[in-house]
Short mmCIF file of C-alpha atoms in Angstrom, two decimals:
data_model
loop_
_atom_site.label_atom_id
_atom_site.label_comp_id
_atom_site.label_asym_id
_atom_site.label_seq_id
_atom_site.Cartn_x
_atom_site.Cartn_y
_atom_site.Cartn_z
CA MET A 1 105.51 104.03 55.87
CA PRO A 2 102.13 105.22 55.72
CA LYS A 3 100.76 107.03 58.45
CA PHE A 4 96.63 107.89 58.87
CA LEU A 5 94.24 108.81 61.39
CA HIS A 6 91.50 106.22 62.28
CA THR A 7 88.20 108.76 63.34
CA ALA A 8 84.16 107.45 62.52
CA ASP A 9 80.79 108.00 64.41
CA TRP A 10 81.02 112.03 65.37
CA GLN A 11 77.66 112.50 64.61
CA MET A 12 77.53 115.74 64.07
CA GLY A 13 73.77 117.52 63.75
CA ARG A 14 72.60 115.62 66.67
CA ALA A 15 70.95 117.53 70.07
CA PHE A 16 71.65 116.66 73.01
CA SER A 17 67.50 117.79 74.61
CA ARG A 18 67.57 116.11 77.76
CA PHE A 19 70.36 118.78 79.18
CA GLU A 20 69.67 122.49 80.05
CA THR A 21 69.80 123.89 77.46
CA GLU A 22 73.60 125.43 77.72
CA ASP A 23 75.33 122.08 78.72
CA GLY A 24 73.65 121.57 75.05
CA ALA A 25 74.58 123.96 73.71
CA ALA A 26 78.58 122.49 75.22
CA LEU A 27 78.39 119.88 74.12
CA VAL A 28 77.81 119.92 70.74
CA GLU A 29 79.81 123.28 70.38
CA ALA A 30 82.99 120.38 71.84
CA ARG A 31 82.06 117.73 68.31
CA PHE A 32 83.14 120.74 65.60
CA GLU A 33 86.14 121.26 67.85
CA ALA A 34 86.85 117.08 68.45
CA ILE A 35 87.15 117.44 64.34
CA GLU A 36 89.30 120.35 64.67
CA LYS A 37 91.51 118.47 67.40
CA LEU A 38 91.85 115.85 65.06
CA ALA A 39 93.14 117.90 62.19
CA ARG A 40 95.83 119.06 64.62
CA LEU A 41 96.53 115.65 65.66
CA ALA A 42 96.99 114.40 62.13
CA ASN A 43 99.26 117.74 61.40
CA GLU A 44 101.36 117.04 64.83
CA HIS A 45 101.64 112.37 64.50
CA GLN A 46 102.79 113.81 60.96
CA CYS A 47 100.28 111.74 59.01
CA ASP A 48 99.17 110.91 55.97
CA ALA A 49 95.13 110.57 55.87
CA VAL A 50 92.79 111.01 57.68
CA LEU A 51 89.61 107.77 57.62
CA VAL A 52 86.18 108.84 58.67
CA ALA A 53 84.44 105.15 59.24
CA GLY A 54 81.47 106.46 59.13
CA ASP A 55 78.41 108.24 60.98
CA VAL A 56 79.87 111.58 59.94
CA PHE A 57 76.43 113.30 60.64
CA ASP A 58 73.39 112.40 62.80
CA ALA A 59 71.36 112.61 60.55
CA GLN A 60 69.79 112.72 56.29
CA THR A 61 68.66 116.02 57.73
CA VAL A 62 70.53 118.32 59.52
CA ALA A 63 70.51 121.98 59.49
CA ASP A 64 73.25 124.03 55.94
CA ARG A 65 74.87 125.11 58.50
CA THR A 66 76.07 121.87 59.90
CA ILE A 67 76.87 120.89 56.82
CA ARG A 68 78.86 123.22 56.81
CA ARG A 69 81.32 123.48 59.38
CA VAL A 70 81.47 120.24 59.26
CA PHE A 71 84.05 121.19 56.66
CA ASN A 72 84.99 123.61 58.03
CA ALA A 73 86.27 122.48 60.54
CA THR A 74 88.71 120.14 59.10
CA ARG A 75 90.57 122.47 56.53
CA GLU A 76 93.98 122.34 59.22
CA PHE A 77 95.23 119.83 58.01
CA THR A 78 95.84 119.95 53.57
CA GLY A 79 95.71 116.15 53.21
CA PRO A 80 93.54 113.91 52.58
CA TRP A 81 90.51 112.62 54.86
CA VAL A 82 88.27 109.81 53.27
CA MET A 83 84.75 109.59 54.53
CA LEU A 84 81.84 106.93 54.36
CA PRO A 85 78.46 106.39 54.69
CA GLY A 86 76.97 104.43 57.78
CA ASN A 87 73.68 103.86 58.76
CA HIS A 88 72.86 107.43 60.08
CA ASP A 89 73.87 109.53 57.53
CA ALA A 90 73.91 106.57 54.56
CA ALA A 91 74.87 107.24 50.83
CA LEU A 92 70.55 107.50 49.68
CA ALA A 93 69.66 108.34 45.99
CA GLU A 94 68.99 111.73 48.24
CA SER A 95 70.98 112.53 51.60
CA VAL A 96 73.32 114.30 53.73
CA TRP A 97 75.87 114.27 51.14
CA THR A 98 74.28 115.93 47.49
CA ARG A 99 72.99 118.26 49.27
CA ALA A 100 76.50 118.81 50.46
CA LYS A 101 78.09 118.83 47.53
CA ARG A 102 74.84 120.25 46.63
CA LEU A 103 76.08 123.72 49.10
CA GLY A 104 79.75 123.06 47.34
CA ALA A 105 80.54 123.03 50.56
CA VAL A 106 82.66 120.04 50.70
CA PRO A 107 86.35 121.21 49.77
CA ASP A 108 89.10 119.35 47.58
CA ASN A 109 91.81 116.87 49.88
CA VAL A 110 88.11 115.74 50.71
CA HIS A 111 86.59 111.80 49.86
CA LEU A 112 83.06 110.55 49.75
CA ALA A 113 82.92 107.62 49.66
CA LEU A 114 80.05 107.16 48.23
CA GLU A 115 79.87 104.17 45.79
CA PRO A 116 81.89 100.39 46.85
CA GLY A 117 85.17 100.46 45.45
CA VAL A 118 88.04 101.97 45.80
CA ILE A 119 90.02 105.25 46.72
CA ASN A 120 93.73 105.79 45.23
CA LEU A 121 96.14 107.55 47.18
CA LYS A 122 99.45 107.01 45.69
CA PRO A 123 101.21 110.06 46.69
CA GLN A 124 100.87 109.14 49.89
CA GLY A 125 101.03 105.08 50.10
CA LEU A 126 97.97 103.97 50.90
CA ALA A 127 95.09 102.21 48.62
CA ILE A 128 91.57 102.33 50.49
CA LEU A 129 88.79 99.26 50.19
CA CYS A 130 85.18 101.34 51.02
CA ALA A 131 82.02 99.09 51.91
CA PRO A 132 79.45 102.15 52.27
CA LEU A 133 75.81 101.95 53.20
CA THR A 134 73.47 102.55 50.85
CA GLN A 135 70.58 101.87 52.66
CA ARG A 136 70.10 102.39 56.83
CA ASN A 137 70.08 98.82 57.50
CA THR A 138 71.57 95.43 55.49
CA TYR A 139 72.06 92.28 56.55
CA SER A 140 74.55 91.33 54.31
CA ASP A 141 78.15 91.94 54.67
CA LEU A 142 79.05 95.07 52.47
CA THR A 143 83.25 94.24 53.25
CA GLU A 144 83.13 90.94 51.07
CA THR A 145 83.43 92.86 48.32
CA PHE A 146 86.81 93.46 49.54
CA ASN A 147 88.02 89.89 48.73
CA THR A 148 87.41 90.85 44.79
CA LEU A 149 89.05 94.14 44.16
CA GLU A 150 92.62 94.37 43.22
CA THR A 151 94.46 97.40 44.68
CA PRO A 152 98.26 97.94 43.44
CA GLU A 153 100.90 96.17 45.24
CA SER A 154 102.79 98.98 45.64
CA LEU A 155 100.25 100.15 48.09
CA ILE A 156 98.98 99.61 51.65
CA ARG A 157 95.34 98.27 51.44
CA VAL A 158 92.90 99.57 54.38
CA GLY A 159 89.85 98.18 54.49
CA LEU A 160 86.84 101.26 55.78
CA ALA A 161 83.87 99.49 56.49
CA HIS A 162 80.90 101.02 59.32
CA GLY A 163 78.61 97.37 60.93
CA SER A 164 78.42 95.33 63.34
CA VAL A 165 81.12 92.51 63.69
CA GLN A 166 78.98 89.32 63.73
CA GLY A 167 79.88 87.28 67.31
CA VAL A 168 83.24 89.44 69.14
CA LEU A 169 81.07 92.67 70.25
CA PRO A 170 78.98 92.50 74.29
CA GLU A 171 76.26 93.57 72.19
CA ASP A 172 73.83 94.53 69.53
CA ILE A 173 75.31 91.18 67.61
CA ASP A 174 74.63 89.26 64.96
CA SER A 175 72.99 92.37 64.80
CA THR A 176 71.94 95.03 60.51
CA ASN A 177 75.13 95.66 59.12
CA PRO A 178 77.65 92.22 59.77
CA ILE A 179 80.68 92.45 59.06
CA LEU A 180 82.99 89.10 58.86
CA PRO A 181 85.10 88.80 62.34
CA ASN A 182 88.28 88.05 59.45
CA ARG A 183 87.59 90.16 57.25
CA ALA A 184 90.75 91.24 57.36
CA GLU A 185 92.90 88.42 56.47
CA THR A 186 90.50 87.13 54.33
CA ALA A 187 90.73 90.33 51.93
CA ARG A 188 94.27 90.74 52.45
CA LEU A 189 93.58 93.17 54.14
CA ASP A 190 96.85 95.70 56.21
CA TYR A 191 94.56 97.18 57.84
CA LEU A 192 90.67 97.35 58.60
CA ALA A 193 89.14 100.35 60.19
CA LEU A 194 85.90 100.55 61.29
CA GLY A 195 82.90 102.34 62.78
CA ASP A 196 79.50 102.32 64.56
CA TRP A 197 80.96 100.75 67.52
CA HIS A 198 81.03 104.08 69.76
CA GLY A 199 84.09 102.65 71.98
CA THR A 200 87.78 102.16 70.50
CA LYS A 201 87.90 98.11 70.38
CA GLN A 202 89.87 95.83 69.37
CA ILE A 203 89.19 92.94 67.37
CA ASP A 204 92.01 91.14 65.99
CA GLU A 205 95.82 92.36 64.79
CA ARG A 206 94.57 94.23 61.94
CA THR A 207 91.08 95.17 62.78
CA TRP A 208 90.04 97.24 65.17
CA TYR A 209 87.22 100.22 65.99
CA SER A 210 88.26 103.67 66.53
CA GLY A 211 85.20 105.20 68.50
CA THR A 212 84.00 108.50 68.86
CA PRO A 213 85.85 111.70 69.85
CA GLU A 214 83.72 112.80 71.57
CA PRO A 215 81.66 111.11 74.89
CA GLU A 216 78.11 111.29 74.08
CA ARG A 217 76.13 108.38 75.73
CA PHE A 218 76.63 106.71 79.77
CA ARG A 219 78.79 103.91 78.40
CA ASN A 220 82.15 102.91 80.05
CA ASN A 221 83.41 101.95 76.69
CA GLY A 222 86.76 103.52 75.85
CA ALA A 223 84.93 106.89 73.42
CA GLY A 224 86.82 109.55 72.99
CA TYR A 225 89.66 108.77 71.22
CA ALA A 226 91.22 108.55 67.53
CA LEU A 227 93.89 105.76 66.19
CA VAL A 228 96.82 106.21 64.51
CA VAL A 229 97.84 103.67 62.90
CA ASN A 230 101.36 103.39 60.97
CA VAL A 231 101.75 100.75 58.29
CA PRO A 232 105.25 100.43 57.26
CA LYS A 233 105.67 98.65 54.45
CA PRO A 234 102.31 95.75 52.28
CA GLY A 235 101.91 93.14 54.82
CA ALA A 236 103.30 94.58 57.74
CA LEU A 237 101.55 95.06 60.62
CA PRO A 238 100.29 97.66 61.84
CA LYS A 239 100.81 99.74 65.39
CA VAL A 240 98.61 101.44 65.86
CA THR A 241 98.14 104.42 68.90
CA PRO A 242 94.73 105.42 70.88
CA LEU A 243 95.10 109.71 71.52
CA GLU A 244 92.43 111.10 73.00
CA THR A 245 90.05 113.29 71.73
CA ALA A 246 87.48 113.64 73.67
CA ARG A 247 86.60 117.24 75.90
CA TYR A 248 83.93 116.06 78.19
CA GLN A 249 84.64 113.03 80.36
CA TRP A 250 80.50 111.13 80.41
CA HIS A 251 79.55 109.04 84.10
CA GLN A 252 77.54 107.30 84.82
CA TRP A 253 76.91 106.06 88.14
CA ARG A 254 74.23 104.18 90.02
CA GLU A 255 74.41 103.88 93.53
CA ILE A 256 72.90 102.05 96.79
CA LEU A 257 73.50 105.00 100.56
CA THR A 258 72.36 102.05 103.67
CA VAL A 259 75.00 104.02 106.24
CA GLU A 260 76.01 107.26 106.63
CA SER A 261 80.37 106.16 105.47
CA ASP A 262 78.11 105.57 101.78
CA LEU A 263 77.30 108.72 101.21
CA ASP A 264 80.70 109.66 102.02
CA GLN A 265 82.36 107.98 100.06
CA LEU A 266 80.48 108.61 97.33
CA LEU A 267 81.03 112.47 97.30
CA ASP A 268 84.50 112.14 97.79
CA ARG A 269 84.59 109.77 94.18
CA LEU A 270 82.85 112.93 92.82
CA GLN A 271 84.35 116.12 94.46
CA ALA A 272 87.74 113.49 92.75
CA LEU A 273 85.97 113.78 89.20
CA PRO A 274 87.60 116.50 86.98
CA GLU A 275 85.32 119.75 86.21
CA LEU A 276 84.89 119.37 82.51
CA SER A 277 82.43 116.40 83.52
CA VAL A 278 78.56 115.56 82.84
CA VAL A 279 77.27 113.01 85.54
CA ASP A 280 74.48 110.70 86.05
CA LEU A 281 73.86 109.31 89.60
CA ARG A 282 70.83 107.56 90.16
CA LEU A 283 70.41 106.80 94.52
CA GLU A 284 68.34 104.81 96.00
CA GLY A 285 68.53 103.09 100.28
CA SER A 286 67.89 105.62 102.51
CA ILE A 287 69.35 108.45 103.00
CA THR A 288 69.09 110.77 107.04
CA LEU A 289 67.73 113.90 107.05
CA ALA A 290 70.84 115.00 107.53
CA GLY A 291 72.54 113.17 105.55
CA GLU A 292 69.86 115.13 102.55
CA GLU A 293 70.88 118.11 103.34
CA LYS A 294 74.92 117.03 103.02
CA LEU A 295 73.85 115.68 99.64
CA ILE A 296 71.74 119.03 98.08
CA ASN A 297 74.54 120.88 99.28
CA ALA A 298 77.25 118.25 97.24
CA LEU A 299 75.09 118.64 94.35
CA SER A 300 74.75 122.28 94.61
CA VAL A 301 78.19 122.34 94.11
CA ALA A 302 78.90 119.82 91.62
CA GLU A 303 76.29 121.78 89.69
CA ALA A 304 78.88 124.87 89.92
CA ARG A 305 81.19 123.09 89.49
CA PHE A 306 80.75 120.35 85.91
CA ARG A 307 79.82 120.87 82.35
CA SER A 308 76.12 118.69 83.90
CA ILE A 309 74.47 116.90 86.63
CA GLN A 310 71.94 115.01 87.42
CA CYS A 311 70.55 112.96 90.33
CA ASP A 312 67.81 111.13 90.24
CA ARG A 313 66.70 110.27 94.20
CA SER A 314 63.09 109.25 93.47
CA GLY A 315 64.64 105.80 95.01
CA LEU A 316 66.28 107.64 97.79
CA GLN A 317 64.18 107.13 101.31
CA LEU A 318 64.87 109.45 103.51
CA GLU A 319 64.95 107.95 107.86
CA PRO A 320 65.14 110.23 110.19
CA THR A 321 66.82 109.36 113.39
CA ASP A 322 66.44 109.59 116.19
CA ASP A 323 68.74 112.49 116.15
CA ASP A 324 67.13 114.16 113.95
CA ILE A 325 63.87 114.10 115.57
CA ALA A 326 65.23 115.86 117.56
CA ALA A 327 67.65 118.93 116.29
CA LEU A 328 64.02 119.53 114.44
CA LYS A 329 62.18 120.01 118.08
CA ALA A 330 59.45 117.27 116.00
CA ASP A 331 57.31 116.01 119.27
CA GLY A 332 53.86 115.04 119.75
CA TYR A 333 51.95 115.90 116.38
CA VAL A 334 54.59 116.85 113.75
CA GLY A 335 56.70 113.76 115.18
CA GLU A 336 53.99 111.83 114.36
CA VAL A 337 53.33 113.50 110.20
CA ILE A 338 57.13 112.68 109.84
CA GLU A 339 56.95 109.11 111.21
CA HIS A 340 53.33 108.54 109.25
CA LEU A 341 56.25 109.39 106.44
CA ARG A 342 58.02 107.86 106.56
CA ILE A 343 56.50 104.51 107.00
CA GLN A 344 54.10 105.82 103.59
CA GLN A 345 57.15 105.78 101.32
CA GLN A 346 56.72 102.10 101.71
CA ASP A 347 53.77 102.43 99.36
CA GLU A 348 52.85 103.08 95.67
CA ASP A 349 52.68 107.58 97.05
CA ALA A 350 56.27 107.11 98.00
CA GLU A 351 58.47 109.80 95.97
CA ALA A 352 55.54 112.04 97.01
CA ALA A 353 55.18 111.11 100.65
CA ARG A 354 59.66 110.96 100.15
CA ASP A 355 59.30 114.87 99.52
CA ALA A 356 56.76 116.09 101.46
CA LEU A 357 58.73 115.14 104.60
CA ALA A 358 61.49 116.98 102.87
CA ILE A 359 59.97 119.93 102.98
CA LEU A 360 58.28 119.91 106.32
CA ALA A 361 62.62 118.57 107.05
CA GLY A 362 62.43 122.22 105.98
CA LEU A 363 60.24 123.72 107.33
CA LEU A 364 60.85 123.53 110.09
CA LYS A 365 64.49 123.45 109.94
CA ASP A 366 63.80 127.09 109.02
CA ARG A 367 61.92 127.97 112.02
CA LYS A 368 64.39 126.00 114.39
CA GLN A 369 66.81 129.13 113.23
CA GLU A 370 64.27 131.78 113.51
CA ALA A 371 63.42 131.52 116.55
CA SER A 372 67.25 131.65 117.07
CA GLU A 373 67.59 134.87 115.97
#
């Protein structure tokens, strides 16, 4: 009863330059920890092998240290690993894979599927039909060769490929590296393990994308999992069990604030997120000066609590209420300036007017506090 772990799209060597240096480094480290977790899960679930369906590396030019660390992270699971080149780490004549071999970094139990064909893992009861990418983009279905590849009848027949199942994925449909939707059927596969789509997704009862084990972008597509696949015997339907692997949760929210309760609901949702979160906010609409102060305080708390939070408030207009202006004692000329800046938020220099209004409100508040001391 062969059982294996299906994973893909590790994207090792990926940089997170949009984040603060400390946060980017933590996100990079989480990807190495994900490999170590995969090895532990393979042991815990008594898997016979680990199959990696492409894009182990994010680029051909990753550092030698990254290459060595990737293979070091696999050591806890001593069974066979089969690694397939994807579009980011295609099996070129000179590639990250040839460099890994020159470095002597590849352990004996790691099989690199650098050429099309079959890797027979007879002790594990598995025959792995491999369709590696030998260039970044192809326009023919490399899995078509699976139809003619012969494997021992006693072994579970598993396809391993990286590309886009045509007409099924919600985006990038009919992209390069196409894969026939019913390839498992035409090639008599017990299971087809796919990579390239970064979320866990079932195509049919024998075909799955595992997704990336550690999210690396803001897409609500079920990233952060690996799949344990159990095939009782050749021809039997596989039992597929998703296992959570992610350290960090990524959340991207686009919110329009119109009334005070909108802000309160947003802050409640933010408070409910786990500490190991990466959050990207873009706020639009309008907010009072009191609401702006509440928002700034909440974001300050969140910065210390989450792994990362970024908030774009350029589309959020400040709309001082009569109570706001009265609290600031902004009468006379100062009140006129506040009203002028409020109106200017409708023009091309909206962001500058918004910032000026916020600064002026802050100065008035500081002056009021000093006067009361």
